[in-house]
PDB file of C-alpha atoms and ligand atoms in Angstrom:
ATOM      1  CA  MET T  15      88.877 113.560 105.548  1.00 62.00           C
ATOM      2  CA  VAL T  16      88.785 109.909 106.614  1.00 72.00           C
ATOM      3  CA  LYS T  17      85.991 108.959 109.001  1.00 65.00           C
ATOM      4  CA  LEU T  18      86.621 106.043 111.336  1.00 67.00           C
ATOM      5  CA  THR T  19      83.215 104.545 111.927  1.00 68.00           C
ATOM      6  CA  GLY T  20      84.292 101.135 113.157  1.00 73.00           C
ATOM      7  CA  LYS T  21      84.059  99.852 109.599  1.00 87.00           C
ATOM      8  CA  LYS T  22      87.239  99.188 107.668  1.00 94.00           C
ATOM      9  CA  ILE T  23      88.449 102.018 105.429  1.00 96.00           C
ATOM     10  CA  ASN T  24      88.295 101.304 101.672  1.00 98.00           C
ATOM     11  CA  VAL T  25      91.780 101.441 100.211  1.00 98.00           C
ATOM     12  CA  ALA T  26      93.195 101.449  96.683  1.00 98.00           C
ATOM     13  CA  VAL T  27      96.814 100.424  96.212  1.00 99.00           C
ATOM     14  CA  PHE T  28      98.713 101.779  93.206  1.00 98.00           C
ATOM     15  CA  ILE T  29     101.631  99.725  91.869  1.00 98.00           C
ATOM     16  CA  SER T  30     103.989  99.553  88.911  1.00 98.00           C
ATOM     17  CA  GLY T  31     106.094  96.465  89.580  1.00 98.00           C
ATOM     18  CA  ARG T  32     106.939  93.692  91.979  1.00 97.00           C
ATOM     19  CA  GLY T  33     104.186  94.417  94.503  1.00 98.00           C
ATOM     20  CA  SER T  34     105.795  93.066  97.661  1.00 98.00           C
ATOM     21  CA  ASN T  35     104.315  95.961  99.629  1.00 98.00           C
ATOM     22  CA  LEU T  36     100.938  95.282  98.035  1.00 98.00           C
ATOM     23  CA  LYS T  37     101.155  91.640  99.076  1.00 98.00           C
ATOM     24  CA  ASN T  38     102.066  92.674 102.575  1.00 98.00           C
ATOM     25  CA  LEU T  39      99.256  95.235 102.813  1.00 98.00           C
ATOM     26  CA  ILE T  40      96.773  92.613 101.640  1.00 98.00           C
ATOM     27  CA  LYS T  41      98.000  90.322 104.419  1.00 98.00           C
ATOM     28  CA  TYR T  42      97.661  93.134 106.940  1.00 98.00           C
ATOM     29  CA  SER T  43      94.162  93.993 105.685  1.00 98.00           C
ATOM     30  CA  LYS T  44      93.040  90.428 106.367  1.00 97.00           C
ATOM     31  CA  LEU T  45      93.853  90.715 110.068  1.00 96.00           C
ATOM     32  CA  LYS T  46      90.799  91.028 112.248  1.00 92.00           C
ATOM     33  CA  ASN T  47      91.958  94.238 113.869  1.00 92.00           C
ATOM     34  CA  SER T  48      93.282  95.926 110.734  1.00 95.00           C
ATOM     35  CA  LEU T  49      91.713  99.238 109.802  1.00 95.00           C
ATOM     36  CA  ILE T  50      91.662  98.749 106.044  1.00 97.00           C
ATOM     37  CA  LYS T  51      90.017  96.784 103.286  1.00 98.00           C
ATOM     38  CA  ILE T  52      91.825  96.730  99.946  1.00 98.00           C
ATOM     39  CA  LYS T  53      89.144  97.116  97.331  1.00 98.00           C
ATOM     40  CA  LEU T  54      91.116  98.129  94.302  1.00 98.00           C
ATOM     41  CA  VAL T  55      94.549  97.815  92.728  1.00 98.00           C
ATOM     42  CA  ILE T  56      95.670 100.225  90.025  1.00 98.00           C
ATOM     43  CA  SER T  57      98.714  99.501  87.892  1.00 98.00           C
ATOM     44  CA  ASN T  58     100.193 101.576  85.102  1.00 98.00           C
ATOM     45  CA  LYS T  59     102.025  98.493  83.809  1.00 98.00           C
ATOM     46  CA  ILE T  60     100.264  95.599  82.180  1.00 97.00           C
ATOM     47  CA  ASN T  61     103.062  93.228  83.206  1.00 97.00           C
ATOM     48  CA  ALA T  62     103.480  94.410  86.797  1.00 98.00           C
ATOM     49  CA  LYS T  63     104.322  91.311  88.825  1.00 98.00           C
ATOM     50  CA  GLY T  64     102.247  92.633  91.705  1.00 98.00           C
ATOM     51  CA  LEU T  65      99.035  92.135  89.724  1.00 98.00           C
ATOM     52  CA  TYR T  66      99.395  88.472  90.615  1.00 98.00           C
ATOM     53  CA  PHE T  67      98.435  89.306  94.206  1.00 98.00           C
ATOM     54  CA  ALA T  68      95.321  91.214  93.123  1.00 98.00           C
ATOM     55  CA  LYS T  69      94.270  88.167  91.127  1.00 98.00           C
ATOM     56  CA  LYS T  70      95.172  85.711  93.877  1.00 98.00           C
ATOM     57  CA  TYR T  71      93.165  87.568  96.501  1.00 98.00           C
ATOM     58  CA  LYS T  72      90.324  88.423  94.097  1.00 98.00           C
ATOM     59  CA  ILE T  73      90.770  92.165  94.378  1.00 98.00           C
ATOM     60  CA  LYS T  74      89.447  94.274  91.517  1.00 98.00           C
ATOM     61  CA  TYR T  75      92.305  95.668  89.446  1.00 98.00           C
ATOM     62  CA  PHE T  76      92.710  98.032  86.541  1.00 98.00           C
ATOM     63  CA  ILE T  77      95.606  98.684  84.232  1.00 98.00           C
ATOM     64  CA  ILE T  78      95.815 102.282  83.117  1.00 97.00           C
ATOM     65  CA  ASN T  79      98.390 102.837  80.399  1.00 94.00           C
ATOM     66  CA  TYR T  80      99.137 106.498  81.167  1.00 94.00           C
ATOM     67  CA  LYS T  81      99.691 107.400  77.506  1.00 94.00           C
ATOM     68  CA  ASN T  82      97.720 110.516  78.287  1.00 96.00           C
ATOM     69  CA  ILE T  83      98.074 111.567  81.922  1.00 96.00           C
ATOM     70  CA  LYS T  84      94.903 113.671  82.047  1.00 96.00           C
ATOM     71  CA  ILE T  85      92.668 110.973  80.578  1.00 97.00           C
ATOM     72  CA  SER T  86      94.307 108.281  82.699  1.00 97.00           C
ATOM     73  CA  GLU T  87      93.757 110.220  85.895  1.00 98.00           C
ATOM     74  CA  ILE T  88      90.107 110.846  85.014  1.00 98.00           C
ATOM     75  CA  LYS T  89      89.673 107.107  84.441  1.00 97.00           C
ATOM     76  CA  ILE T  90      91.311 106.297  87.775  1.00 98.00           C
ATOM     77  CA  LEU T  91      89.183 108.861  89.636  1.00 98.00           C
ATOM     78  CA  LYS T  92      86.068 107.189  88.235  1.00 98.00           C
ATOM     79  CA  LYS T  93      87.204 103.787  89.467  1.00 98.00           C
ATOM     80  CA  LEU T  94      87.973 105.247  92.884  1.00 98.00           C
ATOM     81  CA  THR T  95      84.501 106.753  93.143  1.00 98.00           C
ATOM     82  CA  ILE T  96      82.788 103.528  92.085  1.00 98.00           C
ATOM     83  CA  SER T  97      84.696 101.544  94.727  1.00 98.00           C
ATOM     84  CA  LYS T  98      84.117 104.268  97.368  1.00 98.00           C
ATOM     85  CA  ILE T  99      87.842 104.554  98.020  1.00 98.00           C
ATOM     86  CA  GLU T 100      88.735 106.621 101.079  1.00 98.00           C
ATOM     87  CA  LEU T 101      92.503 106.241 101.078  1.00 98.00           C
ATOM     88  CA  ILE T 102      95.119 105.601  98.393  1.00 98.00           C
ATOM     89  CA  CYS T 103      98.365 103.814  99.233  1.00 98.00           C
ATOM     90  CA  LEU T 104     101.077 104.173  96.635  1.00 98.00           C
ATOM     91  CA  ALA T 105     103.390 101.168  96.729  1.00 98.00           C
ATOM     92  CA  GLY T 106     106.093 101.406  94.124  1.00 98.00           C
ATOM     93  CA  PHE T 107     103.899 103.441  91.761  1.00 98.00           C
ATOM     94  CA  MET T 108     106.296 105.034  89.282  1.00 96.00           C
ATOM     95  CA  ARG T 109     104.094 107.850  88.001  1.00 96.00           C
ATOM     96  CA  ILE T 110     103.747 111.343  89.425  1.00 94.00           C
ATOM     97  CA  ILE T 111     100.343 112.065  90.916  1.00 96.00           C
ATOM     98  CA  SER T 112      99.217 115.433  89.560  1.00 97.00           C
ATOM     99  CA  GLU T 113      98.096 118.347  91.684  1.00 97.00           C
ATOM    100  CA  ASN T 114      94.748 118.194  89.911  1.00 97.00           C
ATOM    101  CA  PHE T 115      94.335 114.532  90.872  1.00 98.00           C
ATOM    102  CA  ILE T 116      95.168 115.263  94.522  1.00 98.00           C
ATOM    103  CA  LYS T 117      92.563 118.045  94.549  1.00 97.00           C
ATOM    104  CA  LYS T 118      89.876 116.041  92.787  1.00 98.00           C
ATOM    105  CA  PHE T 119      90.332 112.944  94.951  1.00 98.00           C
ATOM    106  CA  ASN T 120      90.330 115.153  98.035  1.00 97.00           C
ATOM    107  CA  LYS T 121      91.151 112.304 100.398  1.00 97.00           C
ATOM    108  CA  PRO T 122      94.514 111.214 101.736  1.00 98.00           C
ATOM    109  CA  ILE T 123      97.164 109.608  99.571  1.00 98.00           C
ATOM    110  CA  LEU T 124     100.077 107.860 101.267  1.00 98.00           C
ATOM    111  CA  ASN T 125     103.368 106.859  99.719  1.00 98.00           C
ATOM    112  CA  ILE T 126     106.280 104.726 100.868  1.00 98.00           C
ATOM    113  CA  HIS T 127     109.712 105.940  99.850  1.00 98.00           C
ATOM    114  CA  PRO T 128     112.948 103.991 100.424  1.00 98.00           C
ATOM    115  CA  SER T 129     114.994 106.685 102.153  1.00 98.00           C
ATOM    116  CA  LEU T 130     114.994 108.765 105.279  1.00 98.00           C
ATOM    117  CA  LEU T 131     113.112 111.718 103.814  1.00 98.00           C
ATOM    118  CA  PRO T 132     113.720 114.613 103.370  1.00 97.00           C
ATOM    119  CA  LYS T 133     117.009 113.060 102.304  1.00 98.00           C
ATOM    120  CA  TYR T 134     117.202 111.330  98.921  1.00 98.00           C
ATOM    121  CA  LYS T 135     113.952 112.203  97.217  1.00 97.00           C
ATOM    122  CA  GLY T 136     113.304 110.782  93.768  1.00 96.00           C
ATOM    123  CA  LEU T 137     114.920 107.789  92.081  1.00 96.00           C
ATOM    124  CA  ASN T 138     118.026 105.653  92.703  1.00 97.00           C
ATOM    125  CA  THR T 139     118.025 106.211  96.434  1.00 97.00           C
ATOM    126  CA  TYR T 140     120.122 103.142  97.309  1.00 98.00           C
ATOM    127  CA  LYS T 141     122.839 104.092  94.857  1.00 98.00           C
ATOM    128  CA  LYS T 142     122.986 107.683  96.102  1.00 98.00           C
ATOM    129  CA  VAL T 143     122.971 106.645  99.755  1.00 98.00           C
ATOM    130  CA  LEU T 144     125.882 104.250  99.174  1.00 98.00           C
ATOM    131  CA  GLN T 145     127.811 106.718  97.049  1.00 97.00           C
ATOM    132  CA  ASN T 146     127.541 109.272  99.844  1.00 97.00           C
ATOM    133  CA  LYS T 147     128.760 106.701 102.368  1.00 97.00           C
ATOM    134  CA  GLU T 148     125.791 107.245 104.642  1.00 98.00           C
ATOM    135  CA  LYS T 149     125.868 105.299 107.895  1.00 98.00           C
ATOM    136  CA  PHE T 150     122.083 104.914 108.034  1.00 98.00           C
ATOM    137  CA  SER T 151     119.203 104.685 105.656  1.00 98.00           C
ATOM    138  CA  GLY T 152     115.613 103.530 105.899  1.00 98.00           C
ATOM    139  CA  SER T 153     112.156 104.162 104.626  1.00 98.00           C
ATOM    140  CA  THR T 154     109.460 106.775 105.065  1.00 98.00           C
ATOM    141  CA  VAL T 155     105.697 106.747 104.787  1.00 98.00           C
ATOM    142  CA  HIS T 156     104.405 110.208 103.978  1.00 98.00           C
ATOM    143  CA  LEU T 157     101.364 112.015 102.679  1.00 98.00           C
ATOM    144  CA  VAL T 158     101.480 112.811  98.985  1.00 98.00           C
ATOM    145  CA  SER T 159     101.519 116.497  98.194  1.00 96.00           C
ATOM    146  CA  LYS T 160     102.083 118.384  94.966  1.00 92.00           C
ATOM    147  CA  LYS T 161     105.872 118.360  95.490  1.00 92.00           C
ATOM    148  CA  LEU T 162     107.599 115.001  94.924  1.00 91.00           C
ATOM    149  CA  ASP T 163     108.354 113.033  98.116  1.00 90.00           C
ATOM    150  CA  SER T 164     107.739 116.130 100.229  1.00 92.00           C
ATOM    151  CA  GLY T 165     104.400 115.683 102.028  1.00 96.00           C
ATOM    152  CA  LYS T 166     103.981 115.348 105.782  1.00 97.00           C
ATOM    153  CA  ILE T 167     105.933 112.427 107.225  1.00 98.00           C
ATOM    154  CA  ILE T 168     103.776 109.854 108.996  1.00 98.00           C
ATOM    155  CA  LEU T 169     106.404 107.344 110.080  1.00 98.00           C
ATOM    156  CA  GLN T 170     110.005 106.539 109.378  1.00 98.00           C
ATOM    157  CA  LYS T 171     112.215 103.591 110.181  1.00 98.00           C
ATOM    158  CA  LYS T 172     115.976 103.569 110.173  1.00 98.00           C
ATOM    159  CA  ILE T 173     118.576 100.836 109.623  1.00 98.00           C
ATOM    160  CA  LYS T 174     122.320 100.782 109.871  1.00 98.00           C
ATOM    161  CA  ILE T 175     124.292 100.371 106.645  1.00 98.00           C
ATOM    162  CA  SER T 176     127.189  97.963 106.892  1.00 96.00           C
ATOM    163  CA  LYS T 177     130.393  98.433 104.952  1.00 94.00           C
ATOM    164  CA  TYR T 178     129.566  95.215 103.104  1.00 96.00           C
ATOM    165  CA  ASP T 179     126.240  96.517 101.797  1.00 98.00           C
ATOM    166  CA  ASN T 180     125.665  96.986  98.092  1.00 98.00           C
ATOM    167  CA  ILE T 181     122.561  98.137  96.203  1.00 98.00           C
ATOM    168  CA  LYS T 182     121.053  94.647  96.312  1.00 98.00           C
ATOM    169  CA  THR T 183     121.603  93.953 100.004  1.00 98.00           C
ATOM    170  CA  LEU T 184     120.481  97.438 101.006  1.00 98.00           C
ATOM    171  CA  GLU T 185     117.317  97.120  98.941  1.00 97.00           C
ATOM    172  CA  LYS T 186     116.576  93.767 100.545  1.00 97.00           C
ATOM    173  CA  LYS T 187     117.047  95.140 104.058  1.00 98.00           C
ATOM    174  CA  ILE T 188     114.897  98.188 103.379  1.00 98.00           C
ATOM    175  CA  LEU T 189     112.147  96.176 101.740  1.00 98.00           C
ATOM    176  CA  LEU T 190     111.915  93.951 104.808  1.00 97.00           C
ATOM    177  CA  LEU T 191     111.684  96.997 107.000  1.00 98.00           C
ATOM    178  CA  GLU T 192     108.999  98.504 104.746  1.00 98.00           C
ATOM    179  CA  HIS T 193     106.758  95.496 105.201  1.00 98.00           C
ATOM    180  CA  ASN T 194     106.612  96.278 108.874  1.00 97.00           C
ATOM    181  CA  LEU T 195     106.528 100.050 108.431  1.00 98.00           C
ATOM    182  CA  TYR T 196     103.647 100.557 105.972  1.00 98.00           C
ATOM    183  CA  PRO T 197     100.920  98.842 108.041  1.00 98.00           C
ATOM    184  CA  ARG T 198     102.167 100.604 111.186  1.00 98.00           C
ATOM    185  CA  ALA T 199     102.109 103.959 109.428  1.00 98.00           C
ATOM    186  CA  ILE T 200      98.582 103.360 108.138  1.00 98.00           C
ATOM    187  CA  LYS T 201      97.442 102.452 111.650  1.00 97.00           C
ATOM    188  CA  LYS T 202      99.064 105.560 113.065  1.00 97.00           C
ATOM    189  CA  PHE T 203      97.651 107.777 110.352  1.00 97.00           C
ATOM    190  CA  LEU T 204      94.088 106.452 110.596  1.00 96.00           C
ATOM    191  CA  SER T 205      94.120 106.518 114.379  1.00 92.00           C
ATOM    192  CA  SER T 206      94.843 110.228 114.301  1.00 89.00           C
ATOM    193  CA  PHE T 207      91.296 111.004 113.132  1.00 84.00           C
TER     194      PHE T 207
HETATM  195  C1  GRF M 313     109.605 100.086  97.616  1.00 68.40           C
HETATM  196  O1  GRF M 313     110.925 100.029  98.006  1.00 68.40           O
HETATM  197  C2  GRF M 313     109.017 101.440  97.878  1.00 68.40           C
HETATM  198  O2  GRF M 313     109.611 102.133  98.923  1.00 68.40           O
HETATM  199  C3  GRF M 313     109.279 102.189  96.588  1.00 68.40           C
HETATM  200  O3  GRF M 313     109.155 101.222  95.579  1.00 68.40           O
HETATM  201  C4  GRF M 313     109.439  99.938  96.103  1.00 68.40           C
HETATM  202  C5  GRF M 313     108.306  99.056  95.742  1.00 68.40           C
HETATM  203  O4  GRF M 313     108.547  97.705  95.991  1.00 68.40           O
HETATM  204  N1  GRF M 313     108.415 103.312  96.449  1.00 68.40           N
HETATM  205  P1  GRF M 313     107.409  96.637  95.821  1.00 68.40           P
HETATM  206  O5  GRF M 313     106.866  96.758  94.398  1.00 68.40           O
HETATM  207  O6  GRF M 313     106.336  96.935  96.817  1.00 68.40           O
HETATM  208  O7  GRF M 313     108.040  95.316  96.063  1.00 68.40           O
END
């Protein structure tokens, strides 16, 4: 349970790659009226581009290699406890969060997924959406549960797909939309307590 005490909530962001959502969440966290403080970044990739933003903004970060899932998760849980993390935001984190981890952490975990869930769970969403000639797509912020991309939906945003869209243009559009969506979803989620 997250307690809103007037103080900002301690957040850890988990990444695996580019980190544009991380960058955007850091920006949001710096706003006076934001509800979060990003205290920790976890990456499972040593060369994740997003680590640059952790360094730039002097946020503690850890690289966990995930060779052994159990040991890696124990290590992460320790880091989360030390930094008194109250909320995890997954932002392009390409590893499955185990049921055991969800139980042990026992606080909310949010994820952003580039489709209009429950449609197009899992990988390659843009490709599948285009192959199926969908008219709309978008992105969803949801709670992480033991089933992949299936937890309670917090907020969703939709865009129209044009007949000229390809994987690249669709990804670009959705990423832009995500940068507005994730902070809004966090606000909505935290305000519900
Ligand atoms: C985003 O599209 C997000 O929805 C998905 O992974 C992508 C991460 O992008 N889960 P970035 O690393 O934040 O730029």
